[in-house]
Coordinates of C-alpha atoms in Angstrom, one line a residue:
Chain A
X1 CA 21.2 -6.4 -24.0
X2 CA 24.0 -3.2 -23.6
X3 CA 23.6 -1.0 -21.5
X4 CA 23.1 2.7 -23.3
X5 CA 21.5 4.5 -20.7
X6 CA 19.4 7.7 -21.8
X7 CA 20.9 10.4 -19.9
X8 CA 18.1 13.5 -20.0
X9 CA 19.1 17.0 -20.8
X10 CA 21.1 17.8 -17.3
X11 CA 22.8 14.2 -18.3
X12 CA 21.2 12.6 -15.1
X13 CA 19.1 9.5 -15.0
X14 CA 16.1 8.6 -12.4
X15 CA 17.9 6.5 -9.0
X16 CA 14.8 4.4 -7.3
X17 CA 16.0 3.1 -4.0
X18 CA 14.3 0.3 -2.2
X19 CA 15.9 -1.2 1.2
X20 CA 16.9 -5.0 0.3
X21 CA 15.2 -6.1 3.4
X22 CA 11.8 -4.7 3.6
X23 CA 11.0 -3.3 -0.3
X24 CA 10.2 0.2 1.0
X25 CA 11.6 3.1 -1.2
X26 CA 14.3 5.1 0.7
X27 CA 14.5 7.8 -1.4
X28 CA 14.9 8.8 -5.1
X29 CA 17.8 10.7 -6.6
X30 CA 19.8 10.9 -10.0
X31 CA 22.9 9.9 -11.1
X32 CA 24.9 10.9 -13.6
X33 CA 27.3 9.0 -16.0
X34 CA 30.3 9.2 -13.5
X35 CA 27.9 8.2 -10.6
X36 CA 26.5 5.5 -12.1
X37 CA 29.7 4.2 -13.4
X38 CA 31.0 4.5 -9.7
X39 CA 28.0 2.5 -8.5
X40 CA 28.3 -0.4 -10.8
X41 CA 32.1 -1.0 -10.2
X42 CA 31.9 -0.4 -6.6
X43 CA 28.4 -1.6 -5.4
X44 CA 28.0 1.2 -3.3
X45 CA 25.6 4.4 -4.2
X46 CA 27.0 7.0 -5.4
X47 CA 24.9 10.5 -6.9
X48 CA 24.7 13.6 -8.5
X49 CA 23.6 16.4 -6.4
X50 CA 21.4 18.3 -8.9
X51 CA 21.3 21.2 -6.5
X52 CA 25.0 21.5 -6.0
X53 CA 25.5 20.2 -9.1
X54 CA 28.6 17.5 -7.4
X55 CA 28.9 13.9 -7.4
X56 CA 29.0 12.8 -3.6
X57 CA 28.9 9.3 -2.3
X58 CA 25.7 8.5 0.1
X59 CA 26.9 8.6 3.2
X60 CA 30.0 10.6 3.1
X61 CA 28.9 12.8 5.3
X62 CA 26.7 11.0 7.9
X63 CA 28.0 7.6 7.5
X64 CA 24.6 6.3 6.2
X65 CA 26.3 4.7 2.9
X66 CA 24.2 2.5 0.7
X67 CA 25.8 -1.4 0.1
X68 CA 24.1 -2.3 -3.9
X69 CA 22.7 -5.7 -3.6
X70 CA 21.2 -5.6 -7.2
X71 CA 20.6 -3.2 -10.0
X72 CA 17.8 -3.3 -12.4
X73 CA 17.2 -1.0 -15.1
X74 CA 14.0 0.1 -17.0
X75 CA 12.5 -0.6 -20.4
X76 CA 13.8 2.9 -22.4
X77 CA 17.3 2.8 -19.6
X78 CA 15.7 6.3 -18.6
X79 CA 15.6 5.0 -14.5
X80 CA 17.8 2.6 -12.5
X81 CA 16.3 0.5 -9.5
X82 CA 19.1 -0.7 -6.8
X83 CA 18.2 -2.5 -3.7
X84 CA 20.1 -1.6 -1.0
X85 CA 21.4 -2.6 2.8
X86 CA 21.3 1.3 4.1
X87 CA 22.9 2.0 7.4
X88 CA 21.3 3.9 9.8
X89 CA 18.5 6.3 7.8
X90 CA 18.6 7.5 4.0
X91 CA 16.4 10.6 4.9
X92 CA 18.7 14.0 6.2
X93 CA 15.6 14.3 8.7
X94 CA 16.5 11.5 10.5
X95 CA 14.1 8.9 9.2
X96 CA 14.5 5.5 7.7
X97 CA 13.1 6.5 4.0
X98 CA 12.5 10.0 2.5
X99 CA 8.9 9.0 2.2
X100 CA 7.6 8.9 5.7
X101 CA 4.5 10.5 5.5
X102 CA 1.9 9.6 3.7
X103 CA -1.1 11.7 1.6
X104 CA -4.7 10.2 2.8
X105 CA -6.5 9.2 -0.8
X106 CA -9.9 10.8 -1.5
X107 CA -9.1 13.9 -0.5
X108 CA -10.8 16.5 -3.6
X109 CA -9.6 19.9 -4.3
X110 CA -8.7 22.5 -1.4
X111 CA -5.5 22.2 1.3
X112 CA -4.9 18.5 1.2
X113 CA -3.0 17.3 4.3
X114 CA -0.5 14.5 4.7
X115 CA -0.4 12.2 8.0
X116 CA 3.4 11.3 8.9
X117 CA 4.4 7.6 9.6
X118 CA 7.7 7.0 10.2
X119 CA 9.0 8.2 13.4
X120 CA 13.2 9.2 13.4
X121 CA 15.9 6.6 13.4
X122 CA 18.8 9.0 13.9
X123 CA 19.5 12.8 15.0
X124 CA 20.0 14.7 12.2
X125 CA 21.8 17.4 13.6
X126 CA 24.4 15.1 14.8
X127 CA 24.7 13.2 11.6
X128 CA 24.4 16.7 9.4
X129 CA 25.9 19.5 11.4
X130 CA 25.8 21.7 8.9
X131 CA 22.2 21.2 7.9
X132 CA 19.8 23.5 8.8
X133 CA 16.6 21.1 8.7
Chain B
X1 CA 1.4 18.9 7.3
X2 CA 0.2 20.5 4.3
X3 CA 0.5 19.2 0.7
X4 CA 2.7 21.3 -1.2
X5 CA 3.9 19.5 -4.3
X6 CA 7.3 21.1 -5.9
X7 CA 6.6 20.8 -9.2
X8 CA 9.8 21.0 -11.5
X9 CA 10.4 23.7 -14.3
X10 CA 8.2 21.4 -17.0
X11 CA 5.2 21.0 -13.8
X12 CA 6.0 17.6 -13.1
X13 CA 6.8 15.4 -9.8
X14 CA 8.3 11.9 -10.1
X15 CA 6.1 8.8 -9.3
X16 CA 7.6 5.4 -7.8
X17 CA 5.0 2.4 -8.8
X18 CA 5.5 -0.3 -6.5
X19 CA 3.2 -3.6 -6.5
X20 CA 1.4 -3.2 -3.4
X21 CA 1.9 -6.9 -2.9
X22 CA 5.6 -7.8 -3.8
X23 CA 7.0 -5.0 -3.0
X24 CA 8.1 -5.1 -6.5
X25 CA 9.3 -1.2 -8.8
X26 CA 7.0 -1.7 -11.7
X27 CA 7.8 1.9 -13.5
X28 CA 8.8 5.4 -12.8
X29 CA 6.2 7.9 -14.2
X30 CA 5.6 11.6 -13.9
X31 CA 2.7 13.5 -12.6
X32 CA 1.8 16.9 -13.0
X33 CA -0.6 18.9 -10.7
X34 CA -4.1 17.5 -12.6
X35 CA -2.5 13.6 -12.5
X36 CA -1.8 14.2 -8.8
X37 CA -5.3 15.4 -7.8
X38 CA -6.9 12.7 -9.7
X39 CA -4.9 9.9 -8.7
X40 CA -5.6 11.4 -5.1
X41 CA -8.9 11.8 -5.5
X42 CA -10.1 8.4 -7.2
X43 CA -7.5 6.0 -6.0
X44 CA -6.7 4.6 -9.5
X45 CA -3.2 5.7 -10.8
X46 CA -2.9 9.1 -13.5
X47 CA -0.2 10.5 -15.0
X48 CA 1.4 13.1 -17.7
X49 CA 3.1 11.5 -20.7
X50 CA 6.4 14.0 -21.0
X51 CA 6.8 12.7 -24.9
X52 CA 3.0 12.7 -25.8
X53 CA 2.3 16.0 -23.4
X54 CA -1.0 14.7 -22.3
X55 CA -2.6 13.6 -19.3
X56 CA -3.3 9.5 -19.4
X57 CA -4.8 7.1 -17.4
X58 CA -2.7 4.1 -16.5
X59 CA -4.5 1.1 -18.4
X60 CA -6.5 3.3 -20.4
X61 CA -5.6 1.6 -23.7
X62 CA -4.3 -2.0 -22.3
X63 CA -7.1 -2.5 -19.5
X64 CA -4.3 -2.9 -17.7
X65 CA -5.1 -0.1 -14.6
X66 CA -3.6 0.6 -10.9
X67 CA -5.6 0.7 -8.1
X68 CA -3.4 3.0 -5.6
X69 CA -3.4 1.2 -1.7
X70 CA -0.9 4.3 -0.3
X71 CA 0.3 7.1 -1.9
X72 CA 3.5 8.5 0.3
X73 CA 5.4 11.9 -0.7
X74 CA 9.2 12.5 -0.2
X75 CA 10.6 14.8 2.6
X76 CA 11.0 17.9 0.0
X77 CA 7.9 17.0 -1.8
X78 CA 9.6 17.0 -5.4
X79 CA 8.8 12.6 -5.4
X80 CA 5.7 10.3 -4.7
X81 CA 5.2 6.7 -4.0
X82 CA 2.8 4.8 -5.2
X83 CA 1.7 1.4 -3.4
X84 CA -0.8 -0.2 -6.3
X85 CA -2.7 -3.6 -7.5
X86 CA -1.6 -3.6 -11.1
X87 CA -3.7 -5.6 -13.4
X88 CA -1.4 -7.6 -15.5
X89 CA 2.0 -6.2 -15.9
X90 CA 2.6 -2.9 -16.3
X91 CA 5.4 -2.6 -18.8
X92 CA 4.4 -1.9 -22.7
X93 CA 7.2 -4.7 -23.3
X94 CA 5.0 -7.0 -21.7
X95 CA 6.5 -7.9 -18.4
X96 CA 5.0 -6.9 -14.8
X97 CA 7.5 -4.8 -14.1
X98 CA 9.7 -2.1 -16.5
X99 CA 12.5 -3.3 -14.7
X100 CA 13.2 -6.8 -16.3
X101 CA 16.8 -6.5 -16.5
X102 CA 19.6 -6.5 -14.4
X103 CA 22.9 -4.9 -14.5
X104 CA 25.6 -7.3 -12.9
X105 CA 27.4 -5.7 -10.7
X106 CA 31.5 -5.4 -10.7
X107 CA 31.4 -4.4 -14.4
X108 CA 34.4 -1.6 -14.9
X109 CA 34.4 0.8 -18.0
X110 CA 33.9 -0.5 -21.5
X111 CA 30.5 -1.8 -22.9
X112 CA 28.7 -3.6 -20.1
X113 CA 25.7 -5.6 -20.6
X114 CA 22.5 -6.6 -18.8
X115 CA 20.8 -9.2 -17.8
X116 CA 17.2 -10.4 -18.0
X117 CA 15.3 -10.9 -14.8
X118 CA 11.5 -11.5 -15.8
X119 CA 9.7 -13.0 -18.5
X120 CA 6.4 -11.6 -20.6
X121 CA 3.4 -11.4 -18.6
X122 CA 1.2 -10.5 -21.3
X123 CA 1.2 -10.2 -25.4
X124 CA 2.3 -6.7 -25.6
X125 CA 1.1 -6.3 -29.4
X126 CA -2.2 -7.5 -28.6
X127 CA -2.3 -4.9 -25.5
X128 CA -0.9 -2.2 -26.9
X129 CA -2.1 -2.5 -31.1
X130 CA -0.6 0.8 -32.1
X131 CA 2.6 0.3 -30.6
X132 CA 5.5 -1.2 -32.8
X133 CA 7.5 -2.7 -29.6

């Protein structure tokens, strides 16, 4: 009953984020010892950008932070779970959750299309301005 | 609108499991290109096992299988969701859901502990007869 997480090689384990309120999954990213440490103490979500390889805090730059209502961790402590109250949109398109479109099942072999679902919540290049997307 | 998967360096996406009817994480897996198409194409759940490096079934040995509802991808297409009807639980502990425990918030540096959340759904050495868990 310790926690001994099991960082992988980059020292990063698995993030699954659900919104508190409606059980969707807002996005998934990774934290790393310092940003999970952060998140615990604090109860708000804080990463580690495997890309620019930084901790940052969700929502330093747009103001979308992440309030932790609960934490749950897996079975081999290779993948946290925290439900969240996000403000505003977790996606740096604009919508609600990263995972607004969705890929239509039966589809075998070839170009497989996705269908979107989730329309914007927020302007991205207002709340990114230095984003490109 | 086109599914373009971006596989990581070892081939592999990350899948959220979610119980289609809670709302529930019930495990993160990996899936590389084969365990995609397949789950796509059958609507039941497959994966890649990183430590056994083999394609599995979900529930091939237990029974205990995943019937995929929605699959959504992520907005750089590195993450998919799975919405799913898990039969039984669909942790090799036992419970529904790997995520059984809980770690309490507020804790600050030092050894922290967890919590447990959910009790045994299922006799995990009668599911799973090889496994010593």
């Amino acid at each position: 009953m310790a926690l001994t997480p099991k960082f992988d090689a980059d020292g990063l384990v698995t993030c699954v984020v659900t919104d508190a309120a409606s059980g969707d999954v807002l996005m998934v990213a990774h934290m790393n010892a310092e940003a999970l440490a952060k998140t615990i103490a604090i109860g708000e979500a804080w990463y580690f950008s495997r890309s620019r390889r930084a901790l940052w805090k969700k929502g330093e730059t747009s103001g979308h932070t992440q309030r932790v209502v609960e934490m749950r961790i897996d079975c081999d402590q290779d993948a946290v779970w925290i439900k969240v109250e996000q403000v505003s949109g977790a996606c740096h398109t604009g919508r609600r959750s990263c995972f607004y479109r969705a890929v239509p099942l039966g589809q075998n072999g070839g170009a497989m299309t996705l269908e979107f679902r989730d329309a914007r919540v927020f302007d991205p290049k207002a709340a990114y301005p230095s984003k490109k997307d």
